[in-house]
């Protein structure tokens, strides 16, 4: 969704002040050239970090060498840092927040997906899933930063409540995407175990019980984020228009998604639904999330274009 929150506000929100736009003594042309060069540097650094991280995670999956897995995690963390600066430079280049256009939202989604996965990996101390998650992060990053910027004029929006509303909403989508990937791995591993196809990769994967817990943890992050983000969204609409509005289709689909994942989180803890049934429900829920992020945002909603 495109909005006119200033670059300075985003930099302050992230803890980093504008550098290129605040350089004294430089005219517009050199500053623009320097900005492009810095953008290219962070683009290359982020791509290399994610590619190397994927290679190390894949090698760890086949070899089981702990040192290789640790280097994969380290490079993913470095990629997250470089990705943040790539987002910041993109913001400066377009003089707005990174989710001003569709591609900026895609990049922010990839960054939050990487950040959520790192937290999940550290919490559960399990790196075997990294080889399946990092390719999605890399695809979203490259698709966003190699595509031209969308120059659609955004509606007016500003302020910390709005910034947190958008960030938490996209964080929720990223957490749900991670649970989707983990659920796919669960079903694939369960099928291989059922057919007794116990290759090297299957032995390296987390146990089915751990995959189930990882999926629930990711969904819990998503539920908390989407709940707070939706509340902040209603607060922002009230401040902008002076009244609460419930007529946007995005509100309906968001509340429906929240309900679906709350049901999943409750059922996944029961003995009847735990395991394959819960994983299938999680996959179905994410299909609704994709519809919300695409069809509803682009064609039905009037105020939610990109998140």
GROMACS .gro file of C-alpha atoms in nm:
model
  307
    1UNK     CA    1   0.000   0.000   0.000
    2UNK     CA    2   0.145   0.335  -0.092
    3UNK     CA    3   0.161   0.616   0.163
    4UNK     CA    4   0.346   0.944   0.209
    5UNK     CA    5   0.527   0.879   0.532
    6UNK     CA    6   0.861   1.059   0.503
    7UNK     CA    7   1.195   0.888   0.466
    8UNK     CA    8   1.320   1.065   0.775
    9UNK     CA    9   1.034   0.912   0.976
   10UNK     CA   10   1.121   0.563   0.856
   11UNK     CA   11   1.491   0.613   0.933
   12UNK     CA   12   1.406   0.736   1.280
   13UNK     CA   13   1.162   0.445   1.328
   14UNK     CA   14   1.444   0.203   1.237
   15UNK     CA   15   1.697   0.376   1.456
   16UNK     CA   16   1.905   0.516   1.165
   17UNK     CA   17   1.911   0.876   1.047
   18UNK     CA   18   1.923   0.981   0.681
   19UNK     CA   19   2.279   1.010   0.556
   20UNK     CA   20   2.265   1.063   0.182
   21UNK     CA   21   1.981   1.315   0.189
   22UNK     CA   22   2.147   1.506   0.473
   23UNK     CA   23   2.495   1.541   0.326
   24UNK     CA   24   2.586   1.906   0.325
   25UNK     CA   25   2.778   2.061   0.041
   26UNK     CA   26   2.670   1.810  -0.223
   27UNK     CA   27   2.447   1.903  -0.511
   28UNK     CA   28   2.158   1.684  -0.629
   29UNK     CA   29   2.341   1.501  -0.908
   30UNK     CA   30   2.637   1.367  -0.703
   31UNK     CA   31   2.399   1.276  -0.420
   32UNK     CA   32   2.182   1.082  -0.665
   33UNK     CA   33   2.484   0.899  -0.806
   34UNK     CA   34   2.609   0.816  -0.457
   35UNK     CA   35   2.261   0.690  -0.363
   36UNK     CA   36   2.251   0.460  -0.666
   37UNK     CA   37   2.597   0.325  -0.586
   38UNK     CA   38   2.504   0.253  -0.225
   39UNK     CA   39   2.182   0.084  -0.337
   40UNK     CA   40   2.379  -0.142  -0.571
   41UNK     CA   41   2.630  -0.226  -0.299
   42UNK     CA   42   2.361  -0.336  -0.053
   43UNK     CA   43   2.179  -0.523  -0.330
   44UNK     CA   44   2.493  -0.723  -0.406
   45UNK     CA   45   2.585  -0.778  -0.040
   46UNK     CA   46   2.236  -0.898   0.051
   47UNK     CA   47   2.214  -1.130  -0.249
   48UNK     CA   48   2.556  -1.284  -0.176
   49UNK     CA   49   2.479  -1.329   0.193
   50UNK     CA   50   2.147  -1.502   0.122
   51UNK     CA   51   2.297  -1.721  -0.154
   52UNK     CA   52   2.589  -1.830   0.063
   53UNK     CA   53   2.355  -1.888   0.356
   54UNK     CA   54   2.135  -2.110   0.140
   55UNK     CA   55   2.439  -2.307   0.022
   56UNK     CA   56   2.561  -2.362   0.376
   57UNK     CA   57   2.216  -2.459   0.503
   58UNK     CA   58   2.182  -2.709   0.216
   59UNK     CA   59   2.527  -2.853   0.289
   60UNK     CA   60   2.437  -2.879   0.657
   61UNK     CA   61   2.118  -3.063   0.565
   62UNK     CA   62   2.317  -3.327   0.376
   63UNK     CA   63   2.632  -3.345   0.593
   64UNK     CA   64   2.506  -3.263   0.940
   65UNK     CA   65   2.819  -3.062   1.019
   66UNK     CA   66   2.730  -2.824   1.298
   67UNK     CA   67   2.994  -2.566   1.204
   68UNK     CA   68   2.848  -2.539   0.853
   69UNK     CA   69   2.503  -2.478   0.997
   70UNK     CA   70   2.633  -2.208   1.229
   71UNK     CA   71   2.800  -2.026   0.939
   72UNK     CA   72   2.470  -2.052   0.750
   73UNK     CA   73   2.292  -1.881   1.039
   74UNK     CA   74   2.563  -1.615   1.063
   75UNK     CA   75   2.542  -1.533   0.692
   76UNK     CA   76   2.163  -1.519   0.710
   77UNK     CA   77   2.194  -1.268   0.996
   78UNK     CA   78   2.440  -1.063   0.790
   79UNK     CA   79   2.197  -1.080   0.499
   80UNK     CA   80   1.919  -0.946   0.724
   81UNK     CA   81   2.139  -0.647   0.819
   82UNK     CA   82   2.235  -0.576   0.456
   83UNK     CA   83   1.871  -0.622   0.351
   84UNK     CA   84   1.766  -0.357   0.604
   85UNK     CA   85   2.008  -0.106   0.453
   86UNK     CA   86   1.886  -0.199   0.104
   87UNK     CA   87   1.533  -0.116   0.221
   88UNK     CA   88   1.656   0.212   0.366
   89UNK     CA   89   1.832   0.312   0.044
   90UNK     CA   90   1.524   0.222  -0.158
   91UNK     CA   91   1.324   0.450   0.072
   92UNK     CA   92   1.564   0.737   0.015
   93UNK     CA   93   1.557   0.683  -0.359
   94UNK     CA   94   1.177   0.707  -0.374
   95UNK     CA   95   1.153   0.965  -0.088
   96UNK     CA   96   0.902   0.755   0.102
   97UNK     CA   97   0.869   0.443   0.318
   98UNK     CA   98   0.980   0.107   0.167
   99UNK     CA   99   0.623  -0.020   0.144
  100UNK     CA  100   0.517   0.277  -0.070
  101UNK     CA  101   0.476   0.038  -0.365
  102UNK     CA  102   0.412  -0.331  -0.424
  103UNK     CA  103   0.780  -0.417  -0.466
  104UNK     CA  104   0.879  -0.235  -0.149
  105UNK     CA  105   0.617  -0.434   0.041
  106UNK     CA  106   0.754  -0.755  -0.110
  107UNK     CA  107   1.105  -0.666   0.007
  108UNK     CA  108   0.982  -0.580   0.357
  109UNK     CA  109   0.793  -0.911   0.360
  110UNK     CA  110   1.114  -1.099   0.271
  111UNK     CA  111   1.310  -0.914   0.539
  112UNK     CA  112   1.053  -0.989   0.808
  113UNK     CA  113   1.037  -1.353   0.691
  114UNK     CA  114   1.414  -1.381   0.741
  115UNK     CA  115   1.392  -1.211   1.080
  116UNK     CA  116   1.105  -1.437   1.193
  117UNK     CA  117   1.288  -1.748   1.080
  118UNK     CA  118   1.604  -1.647   1.266
  119UNK     CA  119   1.401  -1.604   1.584
  120UNK     CA  120   1.233  -1.941   1.531
  121UNK     CA  121   1.567  -2.111   1.467
  122UNK     CA  122   1.725  -1.967   1.778
  123UNK     CA  123   1.421  -2.050   1.992
  124UNK     CA  124   1.391  -2.413   1.879
  125UNK     CA  125   1.765  -2.460   1.810
  126UNK     CA  126   1.696  -2.628   1.476
  127UNK     CA  127   1.869  -2.525   1.150
  128UNK     CA  128   1.750  -2.797   0.911
  129UNK     CA  129   1.455  -2.590   0.791
  130UNK     CA  130   1.678  -2.305   0.675
  131UNK     CA  131   1.752  -2.465   0.337
  132UNK     CA  132   1.379  -2.452   0.256
  133UNK     CA  133   1.309  -2.100   0.387
  134UNK     CA  134   1.604  -1.896   0.252
  135UNK     CA  135   1.509  -1.946  -0.118
  136UNK     CA  136   1.173  -1.775  -0.051
  137UNK     CA  137   1.353  -1.486   0.119
  138UNK     CA  138   1.593  -1.450  -0.174
  139UNK     CA  139   1.315  -1.462  -0.435
  140UNK     CA  140   1.115  -1.188  -0.264
  141UNK     CA  141   1.425  -0.971  -0.221
  142UNK     CA  142   1.539  -1.000  -0.583
  143UNK     CA  143   1.188  -0.963  -0.725
  144UNK     CA  144   1.142  -0.644  -0.524
  145UNK     CA  145   1.478  -0.476  -0.582
  146UNK     CA  146   1.529  -0.564  -0.948
  147UNK     CA  147   1.180  -0.443  -1.047
  148UNK     CA  148   1.101  -0.079  -1.130
  149UNK     CA  149   0.932   0.131  -0.865
  150UNK     CA  150   0.558   0.175  -0.880
  151UNK     CA  151   0.483   0.548  -0.909
  152UNK     CA  152   0.115   0.541  -0.810
  153UNK     CA  153   0.020   0.836  -0.596
  154UNK     CA  154  -0.044   0.720  -0.238
  155UNK     CA  155  -0.328   0.839  -0.016
  156UNK     CA  156  -0.227   1.050   0.287
  157UNK     CA  157  -0.104   0.857   0.589
  158UNK     CA  158   0.155   0.917   0.854
  159UNK     CA  159   0.246   0.866   1.215
  160UNK     CA  160   0.383   0.586   1.435
  161UNK     CA  161   0.043   0.415   1.471
  162UNK     CA  162   0.022   0.376   1.096
  163UNK     CA  163   0.386   0.265   1.066
  164UNK     CA  164   0.340  -0.004   1.330
  165UNK     CA  165   0.007  -0.105   1.174
  166UNK     CA  166   0.172  -0.178   0.838
  167UNK     CA  167   0.485  -0.339   0.983
  168UNK     CA  168   0.293  -0.570   1.216
  169UNK     CA  169   0.051  -0.668   0.939
  170UNK     CA  170   0.334  -0.769   0.707
  171UNK     CA  171   0.511  -0.943   0.998
  172UNK     CA  172   0.194  -1.150   1.050
  173UNK     CA  173   0.195  -1.251   0.681
  174UNK     CA  174   0.562  -1.348   0.709
  175UNK     CA  175   0.499  -1.561   1.020
  176UNK     CA  176   0.205  -1.734   0.850
  177UNK     CA  177   0.423  -1.798   0.542
  178UNK     CA  178   0.685  -1.959   0.766
  179UNK     CA  179   0.424  -2.185   0.926
  180UNK     CA  180   0.309  -2.275   0.574
  181UNK     CA  181   0.662  -2.389   0.476
  182UNK     CA  182   0.703  -2.585   0.800
  183UNK     CA  183   0.366  -2.754   0.744
  184UNK     CA  184   0.471  -2.859   0.393
  185UNK     CA  185   0.791  -3.008   0.535
  186UNK     CA  186   0.585  -3.190   0.799
  187UNK     CA  187   0.359  -3.353   0.538
  188UNK     CA  188   0.654  -3.444   0.312
  189UNK     CA  189   0.849  -3.599   0.599
  190UNK     CA  190   0.543  -3.787   0.727
  191UNK     CA  191   0.488  -3.931   0.379
  192UNK     CA  192   0.850  -4.046   0.349
  193UNK     CA  193   0.837  -4.206   0.694
  194UNK     CA  194   0.510  -4.377   0.610
  195UNK     CA  195   0.661  -4.516   0.287
  196UNK     CA  196   0.988  -4.596   0.470
  197UNK     CA  197   1.195  -4.383   0.235
  198UNK     CA  198   1.452  -4.282   0.493
  199UNK     CA  199   1.718  -4.094   0.296
  200UNK     CA  200   1.991  -3.872   0.437
  201UNK     CA  201   1.778  -3.557   0.417
  202UNK     CA  202   1.488  -3.714   0.605
  203UNK     CA  203   1.716  -3.811   0.892
  204UNK     CA  204   1.848  -3.453   0.912
  205UNK     CA  205   1.504  -3.296   0.928
  206UNK     CA  206   1.347  -3.211   1.264
  207UNK     CA  207   1.116  -3.466   1.420
  208UNK     CA  208   0.746  -3.442   1.335
  209UNK     CA  209   0.674  -3.330   1.690
  210UNK     CA  210   0.929  -3.048   1.666
  211UNK     CA  211   0.795  -2.938   1.326
  212UNK     CA  212   0.449  -2.923   1.478
  213UNK     CA  213   0.577  -2.703   1.761
  214UNK     CA  214   0.766  -2.479   1.518
  215UNK     CA  215   0.452  -2.425   1.313
  216UNK     CA  216   0.250  -2.334   1.623
  217UNK     CA  217   0.522  -2.094   1.740
  218UNK     CA  218   0.520  -1.916   1.405
  219UNK     CA  219   0.141  -1.895   1.401
  220UNK     CA  220   0.145  -1.751   1.754
  221UNK     CA  221   0.378  -1.472   1.634
  222UNK     CA  222   0.141  -1.410   1.344
  223UNK     CA  223  -0.168  -1.402   1.564
  224UNK     CA  224  -0.018  -1.152   1.807
  225UNK     CA  225   0.109  -0.933   1.522
  226UNK     CA  226  -0.213  -0.930   1.321
  227UNK     CA  227  -0.423  -0.863   1.631
  228UNK     CA  228  -0.218  -0.561   1.740
  229UNK     CA  229  -0.175  -0.444   1.381
  230UNK     CA  230  -0.549  -0.454   1.316
  231UNK     CA  231  -0.625  -0.260   1.635
  232UNK     CA  232  -0.370   0.006   1.535
  233UNK     CA  233  -0.529   0.016   1.190
  234UNK     CA  234  -0.868   0.102   1.337
  235UNK     CA  235  -0.705   0.368   1.559
  236UNK     CA  236  -0.531   0.521   1.257
  237UNK     CA  237  -0.853   0.528   1.051
  238UNK     CA  238  -1.032   0.696   1.339
  239UNK     CA  239  -0.763   0.966   1.362
  240UNK     CA  240  -0.758   1.020   0.985
  241UNK     CA  241  -1.132   1.035   0.922
  242UNK     CA  242  -1.277   1.107   1.265
  243UNK     CA  243  -1.486   0.791   1.257
  244UNK     CA  244  -1.440   0.415   1.257
  245UNK     CA  245  -1.495   0.248   0.922
  246UNK     CA  246  -1.584  -0.118   0.880
  247UNK     CA  247  -1.677  -0.120   0.511
  248UNK     CA  248  -1.343  -0.212   0.356
  249UNK     CA  249  -1.337  -0.581   0.240
  250UNK     CA  250  -0.984  -0.601   0.380
  251UNK     CA  251  -1.122  -0.575   0.733
  252UNK     CA  252  -1.351  -0.871   0.675
  253UNK     CA  253  -1.083  -1.094   0.526
  254UNK     CA  254  -0.834  -0.994   0.799
  255UNK     CA  255  -1.076  -1.087   1.076
  256UNK     CA  256  -1.152  -1.411   0.892
  257UNK     CA  257  -0.778  -1.493   0.870
  258UNK     CA  258  -0.738  -1.416   1.240
  259UNK     CA  259  -1.027  -1.651   1.321
  260UNK     CA  260  -0.888  -1.930   1.098
  261UNK     CA  261  -0.545  -1.922   1.261
  262UNK     CA  262  -0.695  -1.899   1.610
  263UNK     CA  263  -0.894  -2.215   1.531
  264UNK     CA  264  -0.578  -2.380   1.397
  265UNK     CA  265  -0.381  -2.287   1.709
  266UNK     CA  266  -0.653  -2.434   1.931
  267UNK     CA  267  -0.703  -2.753   1.727
  268UNK     CA  268  -0.331  -2.817   1.672
  269UNK     CA  269  -0.288  -2.870   2.046
  270UNK     CA  270  -0.555  -3.140   2.062
  271UNK     CA  271  -0.476  -3.509   2.019
  272UNK     CA  272  -0.732  -3.546   1.739
  273UNK     CA  273  -0.599  -3.270   1.514
  274UNK     CA  274  -0.231  -3.261   1.608
  275UNK     CA  275  -0.002  -3.352   1.319
  276UNK     CA  276  -0.110  -3.399   0.957
  277UNK     CA  277  -0.461  -3.258   0.998
  278UNK     CA  278  -0.333  -2.942   1.162
  279UNK     CA  279  -0.067  -2.902   0.892
  280UNK     CA  280  -0.327  -2.929   0.616
  281UNK     CA  281  -0.543  -2.672   0.793
  282UNK     CA  282  -0.241  -2.441   0.820
  283UNK     CA  283  -0.177  -2.475   0.445
  284UNK     CA  284  -0.542  -2.398   0.370
  285UNK     CA  285  -0.527  -2.091   0.594
  286UNK     CA  286  -0.225  -1.958   0.408
  287UNK     CA  287  -0.413  -1.987   0.078
  288UNK     CA  288  -0.666  -1.743   0.226
  289UNK     CA  289  -0.376  -1.517   0.330
  290UNK     CA  290  -0.245  -1.516  -0.029
  291UNK     CA  291  -0.592  -1.426  -0.157
  292UNK     CA  292  -0.605  -1.144   0.098
  293UNK     CA  293  -0.262  -1.016  -0.005
  294UNK     CA  294  -0.340  -1.029  -0.378
  295UNK     CA  295  -0.703  -1.032  -0.492
  296UNK     CA  296  -0.852  -0.839  -0.200
  297UNK     CA  297  -0.570  -0.583  -0.180
  298UNK     CA  298  -0.540  -0.510  -0.551
  299UNK     CA  299  -0.901  -0.534  -0.665
  300UNK     CA  300  -1.143  -0.502  -0.373
  301UNK     CA  301  -0.988  -0.284  -0.106
  302UNK     CA  302  -0.979   0.097  -0.138
  303UNK     CA  303  -0.714   0.163   0.127
  304UNK     CA  304  -0.499  -0.152   0.140
  305UNK     CA  305  -0.308  -0.188  -0.184
  306UNK     CA  306   0.015  -0.352  -0.072
  307UNK     CA  307  -0.033  -0.518   0.267
   0.00000   0.00000   0.00000
